[in-house]
Amino acid sequence: MPVTIKSAREIELMRAAGRILGKIHQDLGKELKPGMTTLEIDRLGEEMIRSYGCIPSFKNYQGYPASVCVSVNDEVVHGIPSDRRALEEGDIVSLDMGVIYKGYHSDAARTHGIGAISKAAEELILRTRECFFSGIRYAVAGCYLHQISAAIHACADRYRYGVVRDLVGHGIGSHLHEPPQVPNFKKRSRGIRLRPGMTLAIEPMINEGSGSVEWLEDGWTVVTRDGKWSAHYENTILITKGEPEILSITEDEITEGIWIPKGAAE
Ligand code: MF3
Ligand code: CO
């Protein structure tokens, strides 16, 4: 399957999917509190997804049993929601969700702190987001894909964090996973040349310690090998001639000035 250029109609649908997913992330993030189980998060997330007439894209994807990937502390991604895992004050929890709206996908992840968290955990979350934003400075038509990868890697290096290499970002559209793969680490090759109309899910997974990970017995949950904590920040973006559009950005992130959408400047 080649890397596709989305039509104007497809872009409109992906904008709609992204807007919905951003809203769900924002709303679900505010529901998190100590004592809540990871299964309750999944139930609530799925309810929200369906309330917009969307389908949760992860549910049954290659056998994944839930709608929201809920990964706590040293869990990197693909944590399976469980009624035996309750959030505790001081935890960090990564929520990864995908929606399908009228046949088009959006995929995004955020890491949240539960109550008061350590300074180190707070920094890990903020700097993982910073890695994403360092990367997308190169998410511009005419740049090469692996410039994004190298910029994410350089940002993580600056903080002496480990970059997860065993999982990568991806193209996205009428399928959750489309080519190209989007690594979060420096490559020897430059990758494809970016063109307007390409849509990518860029998703740095950044570890406080080493980038090395392993899979739990459940076949899904990815954890750090050294037991140190991990954060995840992902958005679905659209390549344009100028700055990218972040389709799954949340309204709060715009209000807080974390991202200023094109044309929104005064
Ligand atoms: N953001 C993740 C990815 O792109 C989510 C997929 S998890 C699965 O791979 F549950 F759908 F498998
Ligand atoms: Co993804």
XYZ file of C-alpha atoms and ligand atoms in Angstrom:
279
model
C 0.000 0.000 0.000
C 1.463 3.354 -1.038
C 1.433 6.519 1.066
C -1.828 8.224 0.152
C -2.652 11.882 -0.396
C -6.069 12.629 1.050
C -8.706 14.438 -1.021
C -10.445 17.586 0.223
C -13.430 15.453 1.228
C -11.270 12.969 3.128
C -9.480 15.810 4.908
C -12.814 17.245 6.048
C -13.801 13.878 7.520
C -10.431 13.502 9.231
C -10.786 17.008 10.671
C -14.163 16.011 12.068
C -12.771 12.754 13.497
C -9.846 14.604 15.072
C -12.030 17.312 16.591
C -14.206 14.653 18.223
C -11.202 12.722 19.511
C -9.625 15.867 20.965
C -12.853 16.648 22.786
C -13.064 13.101 24.171
C -9.452 13.226 25.388
C -10.114 16.521 27.110
C -13.312 15.308 28.778
C -11.998 11.870 29.759
C -8.789 13.362 31.169
C -10.887 15.405 33.601
C -12.683 12.310 34.912
C -9.523 10.602 36.179
C -9.189 10.315 39.939
C -7.624 8.050 42.542
C -9.623 4.865 43.042
C -10.951 4.739 39.489
C -10.189 1.436 37.785
C -8.647 1.274 34.350
C -11.737 -0.646 33.192
C -13.956 2.253 34.291
C -11.812 4.559 32.155
C -12.306 2.272 29.168
C -16.089 2.086 29.700
C -16.391 5.843 29.981
C -14.137 6.410 26.972
C -16.097 3.979 24.825
C -19.368 5.605 25.862
C -18.013 9.013 24.852
C -16.751 7.695 21.513
C -20.123 6.150 20.692
C -22.009 9.274 21.835
C -20.477 11.054 18.810
C -21.591 8.288 16.478
C -18.000 7.074 16.201
C -16.597 3.551 16.401
C -13.712 2.828 18.799
C -11.025 1.736 16.357
C -8.899 -0.207 18.840
C -11.700 -2.525 19.965
C -10.960 -5.972 18.530
C -8.080 -4.562 16.474
C -5.858 -7.620 16.080
C -7.683 -8.992 19.102
C -7.126 -6.001 21.414
C -10.024 -6.320 23.905
C -10.855 -2.679 24.768
C -11.562 0.790 23.350
C -8.956 2.718 25.341
C -5.352 1.667 25.939
C -4.691 2.541 29.585
C -1.019 2.364 30.558
C 0.064 3.203 34.108
C 3.548 4.298 35.279
C 6.122 1.847 33.839
C 3.579 0.657 31.262
C 4.467 2.315 27.975
C 1.461 1.576 25.735
C -1.328 -0.946 25.073
C -2.187 -1.500 28.738
C -5.353 -3.610 28.955
C -8.108 -2.090 31.109
C -8.899 -4.165 34.183
C -11.318 -3.969 37.108
C -8.448 -5.013 39.377
C -6.229 -2.051 38.571
C -7.190 1.152 40.371
C -5.422 4.479 39.901
C -3.533 5.837 42.896
C -2.512 9.366 43.769
C 0.918 10.004 42.276
C 0.450 7.635 39.301
C 0.773 8.729 35.711
C -1.619 7.218 33.189
C -1.388 7.244 29.415
C -4.683 7.093 27.522
C -4.497 6.136 23.873
C -7.702 6.184 21.824
C -8.762 5.886 18.227
C -12.085 6.789 16.626
C -13.604 6.076 13.241
C -15.932 8.782 11.939
C -17.685 8.114 8.616
C -14.925 5.675 7.666
C -11.974 7.885 8.691
C -9.649 7.385 11.620
C -8.105 9.658 14.186
C -5.605 8.411 16.777
C -4.283 10.345 19.785
C -2.734 9.804 23.217
C -2.158 11.874 26.342
C -0.456 11.140 29.656
C -2.086 12.513 32.815
C -0.964 12.736 36.429
C -3.308 11.453 39.154
C -3.533 14.014 41.939
C -0.181 15.306 43.103
C 2.673 13.663 41.195
C 6.442 13.907 41.570
C 8.393 16.691 39.888
C 10.177 14.046 37.811
C 6.891 12.580 36.575
C 5.536 16.040 35.744
C 8.651 16.823 33.735
C 8.489 13.517 31.891
C 4.927 14.258 30.766
C 5.675 17.834 29.659
C 8.914 16.943 27.915
C 7.294 14.071 26.019
C 4.806 16.587 24.652
C 7.710 18.894 23.883
C 9.336 16.074 21.864
C 6.182 15.834 19.736
C 6.213 19.576 19.078
C 9.953 19.523 18.277
C 9.223 16.809 15.718
C 6.370 18.514 13.969
C 8.452 21.565 13.177
C 9.537 19.373 10.263
C 6.044 18.121 9.440
C 5.928 20.437 6.452
C 5.687 19.724 2.717
C 9.188 19.548 1.277
C 10.787 18.220 4.463
C 11.719 14.561 4.799
C 9.930 12.208 7.158
C 12.970 11.247 9.205
C 13.667 14.884 10.025
C 10.634 14.578 12.297
C 12.112 11.408 13.809
C 15.515 12.986 14.391
C 14.023 16.071 16.041
C 11.987 13.965 18.473
C 15.091 11.946 19.286
C 17.241 15.043 19.813
C 14.646 16.469 22.213
C 14.604 13.263 24.280
C 18.412 13.144 24.254
C 18.592 16.663 25.645
C 16.785 15.424 28.749
C 18.714 12.124 28.878
C 15.490 10.228 28.316
C 15.171 6.914 26.493
C 13.253 6.733 23.208
C 11.181 3.618 22.563
C 12.247 2.082 19.248
C 10.111 -1.044 19.192
C 6.945 0.924 18.372
C 6.516 3.770 15.903
C 3.997 6.285 14.583
C 2.231 5.718 11.292
C 0.222 7.023 8.386
C -3.525 7.101 9.073
C -6.739 7.591 7.093
C -9.315 5.017 6.050
C -7.133 2.586 8.029
C -5.713 3.010 11.520
C -2.244 2.019 10.374
C -1.120 3.103 6.925
C 2.359 3.631 5.546
C 4.717 5.282 6.246
C 6.074 4.223 9.634
C 7.092 7.254 11.697
C 10.012 6.381 14.000
C 10.784 8.503 17.044
C 14.532 8.055 16.635
C 17.216 9.167 14.226
C 17.498 7.113 11.031
C 20.328 6.852 8.509
C 17.900 7.337 5.629
C 15.961 10.567 5.130
C 12.595 8.877 4.554
C 9.907 9.976 2.148
C 9.440 13.568 1.106
C 6.381 15.029 2.818
C 3.558 16.333 0.629
C 0.361 18.279 1.343
C -2.535 15.941 2.065
C -0.517 13.287 3.877
C -1.930 12.415 7.298
C 0.282 11.001 10.038
C -0.066 9.809 13.630
C 3.076 11.013 15.377
C 3.505 9.444 18.789
C 6.671 9.718 20.853
C 6.881 7.160 23.675
C 9.534 8.477 26.040
C 11.063 6.718 29.054
C 12.670 8.229 32.111
C 15.327 5.541 31.921
C 16.392 3.399 28.999
C 14.254 3.084 25.860
C 14.265 -0.661 26.111
C 10.865 -2.351 26.547
C 9.305 -5.787 26.908
C 5.876 -7.337 26.460
C 3.879 -8.770 29.365
C 2.351 -12.261 29.283
C -0.990 -10.792 28.161
C 0.615 -10.269 24.760
C -0.231 -6.560 24.696
C 1.060 -4.497 27.600
C 4.425 -2.946 26.782
C 6.504 -2.046 29.875
C 9.934 -0.527 30.402
C 12.616 -3.131 31.117
C 14.147 -1.062 33.899
C 10.798 -0.339 35.600
C 11.178 3.412 35.206
C 8.166 5.387 34.054
C 7.090 6.233 30.533
C 4.915 8.887 28.859
C 3.129 8.995 25.500
C 1.879 11.948 23.453
C 0.224 11.423 20.097
C -1.779 13.414 17.562
C -3.136 12.876 14.095
C -1.747 15.617 11.871
C -2.223 16.868 8.315
C 0.726 17.947 6.179
C 0.131 21.234 4.365
C 2.369 23.633 2.444
C 3.031 25.517 5.668
C 2.571 24.529 9.285
C 0.858 21.212 9.887
C -2.711 21.033 11.112
C -2.982 19.083 14.371
C -6.329 17.448 13.807
C -6.698 15.956 17.308
C -5.475 18.926 19.355
C -7.721 19.718 22.337
C -9.429 23.046 22.908
C -7.672 23.353 26.276
C -4.280 23.003 24.588
C -5.185 25.835 22.232
C -6.464 27.980 25.127
C -3.270 27.306 27.069
C -1.197 28.391 24.071
C 0.462 25.003 23.648
C -0.488 25.149 19.981
C -1.710 28.147 18.000
C -3.626 26.923 14.961
C -2.975 28.593 11.648
C -5.269 31.539 11.066
C -6.054 31.782 14.784
C -3.493 34.511 15.425
C -5.054 37.908 16.068
N -1.810 4.400 19.009
C -1.629 2.968 18.979
C -1.081 2.555 17.653
O -1.074 3.348 16.771
C -2.848 2.269 19.318
C -3.160 0.946 18.707
S -3.446 -0.123 19.940
C -4.546 -1.279 19.500
O -0.600 1.456 17.485
F -5.205 -1.566 20.522
F -5.349 -0.850 18.581
F -3.928 -2.299 19.026
Co -1.032 5.410 16.838
